[in-house]
């Protein structure tokens, strides 16, 4: 049997294991109705993996975000209560970053495709949007194109979500002129 962070018992195959450094995401995943291993049982993850408990895939996170209604642009203050601050998102972003970095390119592309409709990135205007709907850009570009949804300035370009947000370049500028 598998005991979840939501204090439920499941068959091992129905639960999900978190990567070692992702325990901080367990409360968010529980709120998204994803059955992750209870943090007090993390020492048994290897045994549970051997008896058929899979690691959490990006697709489960995407499905949880869809169930929570994060499928369009959503002002941060209108997000589900457990995701209404920048700090609330950080454990989930760290989890997704670790899951995506560990995948071969083709699997990473498929995982990002599952996330593409989910509002997982924060704009400078404090609106959550799907990754393809915003850009990273130089301050000059941001000043010239204020109508563009820009990635929040505190989010690094080398980890999720910034790593997977397209860069605003000449082509995008020409398209808008």
Tab-separated table of N, CA and C in Angstrom:
chain	number	residue	atom	x	y	z
A	1	UNK	N	0.836	-1.193	0.000
A	1	UNK	CA	0.000	0.000	0.000
A	1	UNK	C	0.872	1.244	0.000
A	2	UNK	N	0.269	2.339	-0.398
A	2	UNK	CA	0.955	3.614	-0.571
A	2	UNK	C	0.183	4.658	0.227
A	3	UNK	N	0.857	5.351	1.139
A	3	UNK	CA	0.229	6.384	1.957
A	3	UNK	C	0.593	7.745	1.390
A	4	UNK	N	-0.417	8.542	1.068
A	4	UNK	CA	-0.184	9.802	0.382
A	4	UNK	C	-0.039	10.977	1.347
A	5	UNK	N	0.429	12.083	0.806
A	5	UNK	CA	0.541	13.324	1.575
A	5	UNK	C	-0.840	13.855	1.959
A	6	UNK	N	-1.898	13.360	1.311
A	6	UNK	CA	-3.270	13.748	1.645
A	6	UNK	C	-3.877	12.783	2.658
A	7	UNK	N	-3.023	11.926	3.268
A	7	UNK	CA	-3.467	10.962	4.286
A	7	UNK	C	-4.457	9.940	3.730
A	8	UNK	N	-4.193	9.480	2.504
A	8	UNK	CA	-5.017	8.450	1.879
A	8	UNK	C	-4.152	7.226	1.594
A	9	UNK	N	-4.793	6.069	1.564
A	9	UNK	CA	-4.114	4.828	1.220
A	9	UNK	C	-4.494	4.446	-0.206
A	10	UNK	N	-3.496	4.109	-1.012
A	10	UNK	CA	-3.710	3.716	-2.402
A	10	UNK	C	-2.876	2.483	-2.732
A	11	UNK	N	-3.178	1.891	-3.880
A	11	UNK	CA	-2.289	0.858	-4.400
A	11	UNK	C	-1.003	1.552	-4.831
A	12	UNK	N	0.153	0.922	-4.712
A	12	UNK	CA	1.414	1.575	-5.091
A	12	UNK	C	1.416	2.144	-6.509
A	13	UNK	N	0.810	1.443	-7.455
A	13	UNK	CA	0.807	1.916	-8.846
A	13	UNK	C	-0.011	3.193	-9.024
A	14	UNK	N	-0.883	3.509	-8.080
A	14	UNK	CA	-1.731	4.698	-8.194
A	14	UNK	C	-1.103	5.933	-7.545
A	15	UNK	N	-0.007	5.748	-6.831
A	15	UNK	CA	0.671	6.869	-6.201
A	15	UNK	C	1.783	7.408	-7.089
A	16	UNK	N	2.389	8.505	-6.648
A	16	UNK	CA	3.500	9.106	-7.386
A	16	UNK	C	4.620	9.443	-6.416
A	17	UNK	N	5.856	9.225	-6.884
A	17	UNK	CA	7.041	9.543	-6.088
A	17	UNK	C	7.632	10.864	-6.563
A	18	UNK	N	8.084	11.652	-5.616
A	18	UNK	CA	8.746	12.915	-5.924
A	18	UNK	C	10.248	12.715	-5.991
A	19	UNK	N	10.943	13.504	-6.797
A	19	UNK	CA	12.409	13.491	-6.727
A	19	UNK	C	12.844	13.907	-5.322
A	20	UNK	N	14.042	13.500	-4.925
A	20	UNK	CA	14.513	13.750	-3.557
A	20	UNK	C	14.440	15.207	-3.128
A	21	UNK	N	14.801	16.126	-3.984
A	21	UNK	CA	14.881	17.536	-3.598
A	21	UNK	C	13.554	18.277	-3.759
A	22	UNK	N	12.450	17.565	-3.948
A	22	UNK	CA	11.187	18.226	-4.268
A	22	UNK	C	10.117	18.085	-3.197
A	23	UNK	N	10.490	17.758	-1.989
A	23	UNK	CA	9.498	17.571	-0.921
A	23	UNK	C	8.676	18.832	-0.675
A	24	UNK	N	9.245	20.003	-0.910
A	24	UNK	CA	8.516	21.259	-0.685
A	24	UNK	C	7.305	21.390	-1.602
A	25	UNK	N	7.291	20.658	-2.707
A	25	UNK	CA	6.164	20.730	-3.644
A	25	UNK	C	5.000	19.832	-3.224
A	26	UNK	N	5.197	18.951	-2.255
A	26	UNK	CA	4.147	17.993	-1.869
A	26	UNK	C	2.825	18.666	-1.502
A	27	UNK	N	2.812	19.731	-0.694
A	27	UNK	CA	1.508	20.347	-0.382
A	27	UNK	C	0.799	20.907	-1.625
A	28	UNK	N	1.549	21.491	-2.551
A	28	UNK	CA	0.937	22.003	-3.776
A	28	UNK	C	0.380	20.870	-4.631
A	29	UNK	N	1.133	19.797	-4.742
A	29	UNK	CA	0.686	18.664	-5.549
A	29	UNK	C	-0.543	18.017	-4.924
A	30	UNK	N	-0.579	17.967	-3.611
A	30	UNK	CA	-1.757	17.455	-2.920
A	30	UNK	C	-2.959	18.340	-3.217
A	31	UNK	N	-2.763	19.654	-3.182
A	31	UNK	CA	-3.851	20.586	-3.495
A	31	UNK	C	-4.307	20.434	-4.944
A	32	UNK	N	-3.402	20.000	-5.821
A	32	UNK	CA	-3.746	19.740	-7.228
A	32	UNK	C	-4.318	18.333	-7.425
A	33	UNK	N	-4.550	17.618	-6.331
A	33	UNK	CA	-5.123	16.263	-6.345
A	33	UNK	C	-4.222	15.251	-7.037
A	34	UNK	N	-2.915	15.380	-6.791
A	34	UNK	CA	-1.944	14.422	-7.304
A	34	UNK	C	-1.473	13.599	-6.105
A	35	UNK	N	-1.641	12.286	-6.142
A	35	UNK	CA	-1.348	11.440	-4.983
A	35	UNK	C	0.148	11.159	-4.798
A	36	UNK	N	0.826	12.065	-4.106
A	36	UNK	CA	2.264	11.899	-3.871
A	36	UNK	C	2.506	11.252	-2.509
A	37	UNK	N	3.644	10.611	-2.411
A	37	UNK	CA	4.028	9.921	-1.182
A	37	UNK	C	4.081	10.883	-0.003
A	38	UNK	N	3.594	10.439	1.128
A	38	UNK	CA	3.660	11.244	2.349
A	38	UNK	C	5.131	11.532	2.659
A	39	UNK	N	5.484	12.798	2.955
A	39	UNK	CA	6.895	13.153	3.185
A	39	UNK	C	7.573	12.334	4.288
A	40	UNK	N	6.827	11.886	5.281
A	40	UNK	CA	7.424	11.084	6.361
A	40	UNK	C	7.874	9.706	5.895
A	41	UNK	N	7.450	9.310	4.710
A	41	UNK	CA	7.796	7.992	4.181
A	41	UNK	C	8.811	8.059	3.048
A	42	UNK	N	9.441	9.203	2.886
A	42	UNK	CA	10.395	9.385	1.785
A	42	UNK	C	11.523	8.357	1.808
A	43	UNK	N	11.897	7.882	2.986
A	43	UNK	CA	12.967	6.880	3.075
A	43	UNK	C	12.593	5.561	2.399
A	44	UNK	N	11.320	5.355	2.138
A	44	UNK	CA	10.856	4.109	1.520
A	44	UNK	C	10.606	4.247	0.016
A	45	UNK	N	10.987	5.375	-0.547
A	45	UNK	CA	10.730	5.619	-1.966
A	45	UNK	C	11.377	4.565	-2.862
A	46	UNK	N	12.594	4.143	-2.548
A	46	UNK	CA	13.275	3.137	-3.368
A	46	UNK	C	12.490	1.829	-3.370
A	47	UNK	N	12.036	1.412	-2.210
A	47	UNK	CA	11.239	0.190	-2.113
A	47	UNK	C	9.932	0.339	-2.889
A	48	UNK	N	9.277	1.460	-2.735
A	48	UNK	CA	8.015	1.684	-3.447
A	48	UNK	C	8.228	1.706	-4.961
A	49	UNK	N	9.341	2.262	-5.396
A	49	UNK	CA	9.657	2.256	-6.829
A	49	UNK	C	9.823	0.813	-7.316
A	50	UNK	N	10.461	-0.017	-6.510
A	50	UNK	CA	10.687	-1.413	-6.893
A	50	UNK	C	9.388	-2.200	-7.000
A	51	UNK	N	8.378	-1.797	-6.237
A	51	UNK	CA	7.111	-2.537	-6.294
A	51	UNK	C	6.080	-1.864	-7.205
A	52	UNK	N	6.520	-0.879	-7.992
A	52	UNK	CA	5.658	-0.361	-9.041
A	52	UNK	C	5.123	1.044	-8.884
A	53	UNK	N	5.601	1.805	-7.916
A	53	UNK	CA	5.142	3.195	-7.804
A	53	UNK	C	5.983	4.055	-8.738
A	54	UNK	N	5.332	4.737	-9.676
A	54	UNK	CA	6.098	5.535	-10.644
A	54	UNK	C	6.492	6.904	-10.097
A	55	UNK	N	7.552	7.472	-10.640
A	55	UNK	CA	7.877	8.875	-10.313
A	55	UNK	C	6.822	9.775	-10.944
A	56	UNK	N	6.667	10.949	-10.380
A	56	UNK	CA	5.664	11.879	-10.917
A	56	UNK	C	6.095	12.366	-12.297
A	57	UNK	N	5.220	12.244	-13.296
A	57	UNK	CA	5.540	12.791	-14.619
A	57	UNK	C	5.011	14.220	-14.747
A	58	UNK	N	5.579	14.968	-15.660
A	58	UNK	CA	5.132	16.335	-15.924
A	58	UNK	C	3.654	16.340	-16.311
A	59	UNK	N	3.217	15.317	-17.014
A	59	UNK	CA	1.816	15.242	-17.438
A	59	UNK	C	0.838	15.253	-16.278
A	60	UNK	N	1.202	14.635	-15.152
A	60	UNK	CA	0.332	14.668	-13.977
A	60	UNK	C	0.203	16.090	-13.442
A	61	UNK	N	1.309	16.825	-13.441
A	61	UNK	CA	1.275	18.217	-12.981
A	61	UNK	C	0.402	19.039	-13.929
A	62	UNK	N	0.580	18.844	-15.229
A	62	UNK	CA	-0.225	19.569	-16.215
A	62	UNK	C	-1.709	19.268	-16.024
A	63	UNK	N	-2.043	18.018	-15.809
A	63	UNK	CA	-3.442	17.651	-15.597
A	63	UNK	C	-3.986	18.293	-14.325
A	64	UNK	N	-3.193	18.327	-13.267
A	64	UNK	CA	-3.619	18.993	-12.037
A	64	UNK	C	-3.852	20.480	-12.238
A	65	UNK	N	-2.980	21.118	-13.002
A	65	UNK	CA	-3.150	22.546	-13.299
A	65	UNK	C	-4.407	22.785	-14.134
A	66	UNK	N	-4.677	21.885	-15.064
A	66	UNK	CA	-5.902	22.015	-15.865
A	66	UNK	C	-7.141	21.860	-14.972
A	67	UNK	N	-7.115	20.867	-14.064
A	67	UNK	CA	-8.247	20.690	-13.144
A	67	UNK	C	-8.461	21.930	-12.284
A	68	UNK	N	-7.372	22.633	-11.962
A	68	UNK	CA	-7.452	23.841	-11.133
A	68	UNK	C	-7.877	25.068	-11.942
A	69	UNK	N	-8.103	24.907	-13.241
A	69	UNK	CA	-8.569	26.001	-14.074
A	69	UNK	C	-7.480	26.883	-14.648
A	70	UNK	N	-6.234	26.466	-14.551
A	70	UNK	CA	-5.119	27.272	-15.049
A	70	UNK	C	-4.841	26.948	-16.518
A	71	UNK	N	-5.830	27.259	-17.356
A	71	UNK	CA	-5.756	26.935	-18.783
A	71	UNK	C	-5.848	28.177	-19.662
A	72	UNK	N	-5.775	29.333	-19.064
A	72	UNK	CA	-5.832	30.610	-19.780
A	72	UNK	C	-5.093	31.628	-18.935
A	73	UNK	N	-4.963	32.832	-19.447
A	73	UNK	CA	-4.343	33.892	-18.657
A	73	UNK	C	-5.187	34.144	-17.407
A	74	UNK	N	-4.518	34.134	-16.244
A	74	UNK	CA	-5.206	34.295	-14.960
A	74	UNK	C	-4.404	35.274	-14.106
A	75	UNK	N	-5.022	36.369	-13.654
A	75	UNK	CA	-4.310	37.238	-12.718
A	75	UNK	C	-3.916	36.433	-11.478
A	76	UNK	N	-2.749	36.678	-10.969
A	76	UNK	CA	-2.244	35.895	-9.836
A	76	UNK	C	-3.233	35.907	-8.668
A	77	UNK	N	-3.876	37.016	-8.414
A	77	UNK	CA	-4.810	37.096	-7.287
A	77	UNK	C	-6.095	36.293	-7.524
A	78	UNK	N	-6.314	35.816	-8.754
A	78	UNK	CA	-7.471	34.974	-9.062
A	78	UNK	C	-7.095	33.500	-9.209
A	79	UNK	N	-5.838	33.179	-9.018
A	79	UNK	CA	-5.388	31.778	-9.086
A	79	UNK	C	-5.998	31.010	-7.908
A	80	UNK	N	-5.934	29.680	-7.948
A	80	UNK	CA	-6.391	28.942	-6.782
A	80	UNK	C	-5.684	29.468	-5.523
A	81	UNK	N	-6.364	29.476	-4.380
A	81	UNK	CA	-5.798	30.084	-3.164
A	81	UNK	C	-4.389	29.617	-2.804
A	82	UNK	N	-4.062	28.357	-3.075
A	82	UNK	CA	-2.747	27.837	-2.725
A	82	UNK	C	-1.658	28.256	-3.716
A	83	UNK	N	-2.028	29.007	-4.766
A	83	UNK	CA	-1.062	29.471	-5.774
A	83	UNK	C	-1.191	30.974	-6.042
A	84	UNK	N	-1.512	31.732	-5.015
A	84	UNK	CA	-1.757	33.162	-5.206
A	84	UNK	C	-0.570	34.055	-4.882
A	85	UNK	N	0.618	33.493	-4.801
A	85	UNK	CA	1.796	34.333	-4.577
A	85	UNK	C	2.977	33.773	-5.357
A	86	UNK	N	3.929	34.632	-5.584
A	86	UNK	CA	5.152	34.221	-6.268
A	86	UNK	C	5.845	33.112	-5.476
A	87	UNK	N	5.916	33.268	-4.167
A	87	UNK	CA	6.573	32.249	-3.342
A	87	UNK	C	5.834	30.915	-3.357
A	88	UNK	N	4.521	30.933	-3.525
A	88	UNK	CA	3.759	29.686	-3.589
A	88	UNK	C	4.107	28.886	-4.841
A	89	UNK	N	4.456	29.570	-5.923
A	89	UNK	CA	4.800	28.904	-7.177
A	89	UNK	C	6.206	28.324	-7.179
A	90	UNK	N	7.114	28.876	-6.403
A	90	UNK	CA	8.528	28.472	-6.485
A	90	UNK	C	8.760	26.971	-6.311
A	91	UNK	N	8.134	26.284	-5.335
A	91	UNK	CA	8.367	24.827	-5.238
A	91	UNK	C	7.889	24.063	-6.475
A	92	UNK	N	6.785	24.506	-7.052
A	92	UNK	CA	6.279	23.833	-8.247
A	92	UNK	C	7.205	24.075	-9.433
A	93	UNK	N	7.681	25.305	-9.579
A	93	UNK	CA	8.635	25.605	-10.650
A	93	UNK	C	9.924	24.804	-10.475
A	94	UNK	N	10.395	24.691	-9.236
A	94	UNK	CA	11.621	23.907	-8.979
A	94	UNK	C	11.404	22.436	-9.340
A	95	UNK	N	10.249	21.893	-8.993
A	95	UNK	CA	9.936	20.506	-9.343
A	95	UNK	C	9.930	20.334	-10.860
A	96	UNK	N	9.207	21.209	-11.563
A	96	UNK	CA	9.138	21.102	-13.024
A	96	UNK	C	10.511	21.270	-13.656
A	97	UNK	N	11.313	22.177	-13.118
A	97	UNK	CA	12.664	22.366	-13.645
A	97	UNK	C	13.463	21.077	-13.528
A	98	UNK	N	13.422	20.441	-12.377
A	98	UNK	CA	14.150	19.186	-12.181
A	98	UNK	C	13.644	18.068	-13.067
A	99	UNK	N	12.327	17.960	-13.202
A	99	UNK	CA	11.759	16.913	-14.053
A	99	UNK	C	12.138	17.111	-15.514
A	100	UNK	N	12.082	18.345	-15.985
A	100	UNK	CA	12.388	18.612	-17.397
A	100	UNK	C	13.868	18.486	-17.699
A	101	UNK	N	14.718	18.965	-16.812
A	101	UNK	CA	16.170	18.886	-17.050
A	101	UNK	C	16.654	17.448	-17.136
A	102	UNK	N	16.007	16.556	-16.431
A	102	UNK	CA	16.449	15.172	-16.404
A	102	UNK	C	15.990	14.332	-17.571
A	103	UNK	N	15.300	14.928	-18.523
A	103	UNK	CA	14.747	14.157	-19.628
A	103	UNK	C	15.553	14.337	-20.907
A	104	UNK	N	15.596	13.297	-21.733
A	104	UNK	CA	16.198	13.448	-23.061
A	104	UNK	C	15.386	14.474	-23.859
A	105	UNK	N	15.998	15.102	-24.866
A	105	UNK	CA	15.324	16.179	-25.610
A	105	UNK	C	13.933	15.833	-26.140
A	106	UNK	N	13.743	14.661	-26.701
A	106	UNK	CA	12.434	14.315	-27.268
A	106	UNK	C	11.373	14.200	-26.169
A	107	UNK	N	11.743	13.595	-25.043
A	107	UNK	CA	10.797	13.476	-23.929
A	107	UNK	C	10.523	14.838	-23.303
A	108	UNK	N	11.554	15.679	-23.234
A	108	UNK	CA	11.368	17.032	-22.700
A	108	UNK	C	10.393	17.813	-23.571
A	109	UNK	N	10.542	17.692	-24.886
A	109	UNK	CA	9.636	18.386	-25.809
A	109	UNK	C	8.198	17.900	-25.625
A	110	UNK	N	8.024	16.590	-25.446
A	110	UNK	CA	6.680	16.047	-25.233
A	110	UNK	C	6.100	16.546	-23.908
A	111	UNK	N	6.926	16.614	-22.864
A	111	UNK	CA	6.464	17.109	-21.563
A	111	UNK	C	6.085	18.587	-21.653
A	112	UNK	N	6.891	19.381	-22.344
A	112	UNK	CA	6.572	20.796	-22.525
A	112	UNK	C	5.289	20.964	-23.338
A	113	UNK	N	5.060	20.063	-24.279
A	113	UNK	CA	3.831	20.104	-25.058
A	113	UNK	C	2.617	19.887	-24.152
A	114	UNK	N	2.759	19.009	-23.153
A	114	UNK	CA	1.663	18.792	-22.210
A	114	UNK	C	1.396	20.035	-21.368
A	115	UNK	N	2.445	20.799	-21.093
A	115	UNK	CA	2.313	22.010	-20.272
A	115	UNK	C	1.898	23.240	-21.066
A	116	UNK	N	1.980	23.205	-22.398
A	116	UNK	CA	1.859	24.434	-23.188
A	116	UNK	C	0.525	25.143	-23.016
A	117	UNK	N	-0.520	24.459	-22.655
A	117	UNK	CA	-1.807	25.109	-22.445
A	117	UNK	C	-2.062	25.529	-21.010
A	118	UNK	N	-1.113	25.283	-20.137
A	118	UNK	CA	-1.285	25.590	-18.713
A	118	UNK	C	-0.632	26.926	-18.357
A	119	UNK	N	-1.335	27.724	-17.577
A	119	UNK	CA	-0.808	29.016	-17.133
A	119	UNK	C	0.190	28.769	-16.000
A	120	UNK	N	1.470	28.639	-16.363
A	120	UNK	CA	2.521	28.303	-15.386
A	120	UNK	C	3.622	29.342	-15.281
A	121	UNK	N	3.531	30.397	-16.073
A	121	UNK	CA	4.578	31.424	-16.047
A	121	UNK	C	3.946	32.758	-15.664
A	122	UNK	N	4.690	33.540	-14.904
A	122	UNK	CA	4.177	34.807	-14.395
A	122	UNK	C	4.740	35.978	-15.196
A	123	UNK	N	3.852	36.888	-15.579
A	123	UNK	CA	4.280	38.075	-16.323
A	123	UNK	C	4.662	39.189	-15.355
A	124	UNK	N	5.257	40.240	-15.910
A	124	UNK	CA	5.624	41.397	-15.092
A	124	UNK	C	4.377	42.103	-14.566
A	125	UNK	N	3.221	41.825	-15.158
A	125	UNK	CA	1.949	42.413	-14.701
A	125	UNK	C	1.210	41.507	-13.726
A	126	UNK	N	1.909	40.473	-13.236
A	126	UNK	CA	1.369	39.536	-12.247
A	126	UNK	C	0.172	38.733	-12.788
A	127	UNK	N	0.329	38.299	-14.033
A	127	UNK	CA	-0.676	37.447	-14.672
A	127	UNK	C	-0.002	36.128	-15.021
A	128	UNK	N	-0.649	35.034	-14.684
A	128	UNK	CA	-0.156	33.710	-15.056
A	128	UNK	C	-0.584	33.425	-16.492
A	129	UNK	N	0.357	32.942	-17.294
A	129	UNK	CA	0.073	32.638	-18.697
A	129	UNK	C	0.788	31.340	-19.088
A	130	UNK	N	0.279	30.683	-20.139
A	130	UNK	CA	1.022	29.550	-20.701
A	130	UNK	C	2.366	30.020	-21.264
A	131	UNK	N	3.352	29.148	-21.231
A	131	UNK	CA	4.704	29.486	-21.684
A	131	UNK	C	4.754	30.138	-23.068
A	132	UNK	N	4.005	29.630	-24.073
A	132	UNK	CA	4.117	30.237	-25.412
A	132	UNK	C	3.504	31.632	-25.523
A	133	UNK	N	2.830	32.109	-24.478
A	133	UNK	CA	2.150	33.401	-24.561
A	133	UNK	C	2.958	34.563	-23.982
A	134	UNK	N	4.182	34.331	-23.589
A	134	UNK	CA	4.992	35.439	-23.087
A	134	UNK	C	6.420	35.307	-23.562
A	135	UNK	N	7.185	36.361	-23.317
A	135	UNK	CA	8.555	36.437	-23.823
A	135	UNK	C	9.510	36.913	-22.739
A	136	UNK	N	10.779	36.562	-22.963
A	136	UNK	CA	11.895	37.177	-22.243
A	136	UNK	C	12.456	38.217	-23.200
A	137	UNK	N	12.924	39.339	-22.674
A	137	UNK	CA	13.476	40.334	-23.579
A	137	UNK	C	14.308	41.376	-22.872
A	138	UNK	N	15.086	42.077	-23.656
A	138	UNK	CA	15.919	43.158	-23.151
A	138	UNK	C	15.031	44.331	-22.725
A	139	UNK	N	15.509	45.136	-21.776
A	139	UNK	CA	14.712	46.295	-21.328
A	139	UNK	C	14.296	47.219	-22.475
A	140	UNK	N	15.152	47.362	-23.474
A	140	UNK	CA	14.816	48.217	-24.613
A	140	UNK	C	13.596	47.679	-25.360
A	141	UNK	N	13.574	46.371	-25.592
A	141	UNK	CA	12.445	45.741	-26.278
A	141	UNK	C	11.179	45.867	-25.424
A	142	UNK	N	11.335	45.694	-24.134
A	142	UNK	CA	10.174	45.810	-23.251
A	142	UNK	C	9.602	47.220	-23.274
A	143	UNK	N	10.468	48.223	-23.350
A	143	UNK	CA	10.004	49.610	-23.408
A	143	UNK	C	9.324	49.912	-24.742
A	144	UNK	N	9.844	49.352	-25.832
A	144	UNK	CA	9.268	49.604	-27.160
A	144	UNK	C	7.964	48.844	-27.410
A	145	UNK	N	7.804	47.708	-26.733
A	145	UNK	CA	6.636	46.860	-26.947
A	145	UNK	C	5.942	46.557	-25.611
A	146	UNK	N	5.328	47.566	-24.993
A	146	UNK	CA	4.712	47.363	-23.683
A	146	UNK	C	3.490	46.446	-23.718
A	147	UNK	N	2.919	46.225	-24.901
A	147	UNK	CA	1.737	45.364	-25.005
A	147	UNK	C	2.096	43.871	-24.937
A	148	UNK	N	3.362	43.541	-25.083
A	148	UNK	CA	3.813	42.150	-25.040
A	148	UNK	C	3.789	41.654	-23.588
A	149	UNK	N	3.388	40.416	-23.402
A	149	UNK	CA	3.436	39.807	-22.074
A	149	UNK	C	4.883	39.387	-21.801
A	150	UNK	N	5.530	40.059	-20.850
A	150	UNK	CA	6.935	39.809	-20.522
A	150	UNK	C	7.042	38.969	-19.259
A	151	UNK	N	8.003	38.064	-19.253
A	151	UNK	CA	8.275	37.247	-18.080
A	151	UNK	C	8.594	38.143	-16.891
A	152	UNK	N	8.093	37.781	-15.734
A	152	UNK	CA	8.347	38.552	-14.511
A	152	UNK	C	9.859	38.715	-14.324
A	153	UNK	N	10.325	39.917	-14.002
A	153	UNK	CA	11.773	40.174	-13.956
A	153	UNK	C	12.541	39.400	-12.882
A	154	UNK	N	11.875	38.884	-11.875
A	154	UNK	CA	12.609	38.138	-10.837
A	154	UNK	C	12.792	36.665	-11.183
A	155	UNK	N	12.202	36.223	-12.290
A	155	UNK	CA	12.318	34.813	-12.666
A	155	UNK	C	13.544	34.617	-13.545
A	156	UNK	N	14.449	33.736	-13.133
A	156	UNK	CA	15.693	33.557	-13.890
A	156	UNK	C	15.474	32.902	-15.249
A	157	UNK	N	16.338	33.257	-16.174
A	157	UNK	CA	16.251	32.711	-17.531
A	157	UNK	C	16.820	31.304	-17.629
A	158	UNK	N	17.509	30.827	-16.596
A	158	UNK	CA	18.168	29.521	-16.692
A	158	UNK	C	17.448	28.405	-15.937
A	159	UNK	N	16.218	28.665	-15.470
A	159	UNK	CA	15.436	27.609	-14.823
A	159	UNK	C	13.960	27.821	-15.169
A	160	UNK	N	13.146	26.865	-14.801
A	160	UNK	CA	11.716	26.948	-15.114
A	160	UNK	C	11.092	28.089	-14.324
A	161	UNK	N	10.247	28.899	-14.949
A	161	UNK	CA	9.746	28.819	-16.306
A	161	UNK	C	10.580	29.567	-17.344
A	162	UNK	N	11.463	30.456	-16.884
A	162	UNK	CA	12.218	31.310	-17.812
A	162	UNK	C	12.977	30.561	-18.879
A	163	UNK	N	13.507	29.408	-18.534
A	163	UNK	CA	14.288	28.610	-19.485
A	163	UNK	C	13.471	28.195	-20.713
A	164	UNK	N	12.148	28.111	-20.555
A	164	UNK	CA	11.288	27.607	-21.625
A	164	UNK	C	10.389	28.691	-22.224
A	165	UNK	N	10.627	29.939	-21.857
A	165	UNK	CA	9.902	31.070	-22.430
A	165	UNK	C	10.731	31.582	-23.611
A	166	UNK	N	10.098	31.792	-24.761
A	166	UNK	CA	10.870	32.258	-25.918
A	166	UNK	C	11.447	33.657	-25.705
A	167	UNK	N	12.563	33.904	-26.363
A	167	UNK	CA	13.207	35.216	-26.328
A	167	UNK	C	12.594	36.094	-27.414
A	168	UNK	N	12.284	37.326	-27.044
A	168	UNK	CA	11.740	38.288	-27.998
A	168	UNK	C	12.889	38.811	-28.834
A	169	UNK	N	12.785	38.638	-30.143
A	169	UNK	CA	13.868	39.053	-31.029
A	169	UNK	C	13.360	39.894	-32.185
A	170	UNK	N	14.194	40.028	-33.186
A	170	UNK	CA	13.882	40.848	-34.351
A	170	UNK	C	12.612	40.356	-35.049
A	171	UNK	N	12.488	39.038	-35.208
A	171	UNK	CA	11.312	38.491	-35.900
A	171	UNK	C	10.026	38.896	-35.198
A	172	UNK	N	9.999	38.787	-33.875
A	172	UNK	CA	8.806	39.147	-33.113
A	172	UNK	C	8.535	40.652	-33.203
A	173	UNK	N	9.616	41.439	-33.196
A	173	UNK	CA	9.454	42.889	-33.312
A	173	UNK	C	8.857	43.252	-34.660
A	174	UNK	N	9.361	42.677	-35.745
A	174	UNK	CA	8.871	42.966	-37.086
A	174	UNK	C	7.409	42.556	-37.203
A	175	UNK	N	7.036	41.416	-36.628
A	175	UNK	CA	5.646	40.953	-36.678
A	175	UNK	C	4.691	41.952	-36.031
A	176	UNK	N	5.182	42.719	-35.074
A	176	UNK	CA	4.322	43.657	-34.349
A	176	UNK	C	4.329	45.063	-34.945
A	177	UNK	N	5.203	45.307	-35.899
A	177	UNK	CA	5.277	46.643	-36.502
A	177	UNK	C	4.356	46.775	-37.697
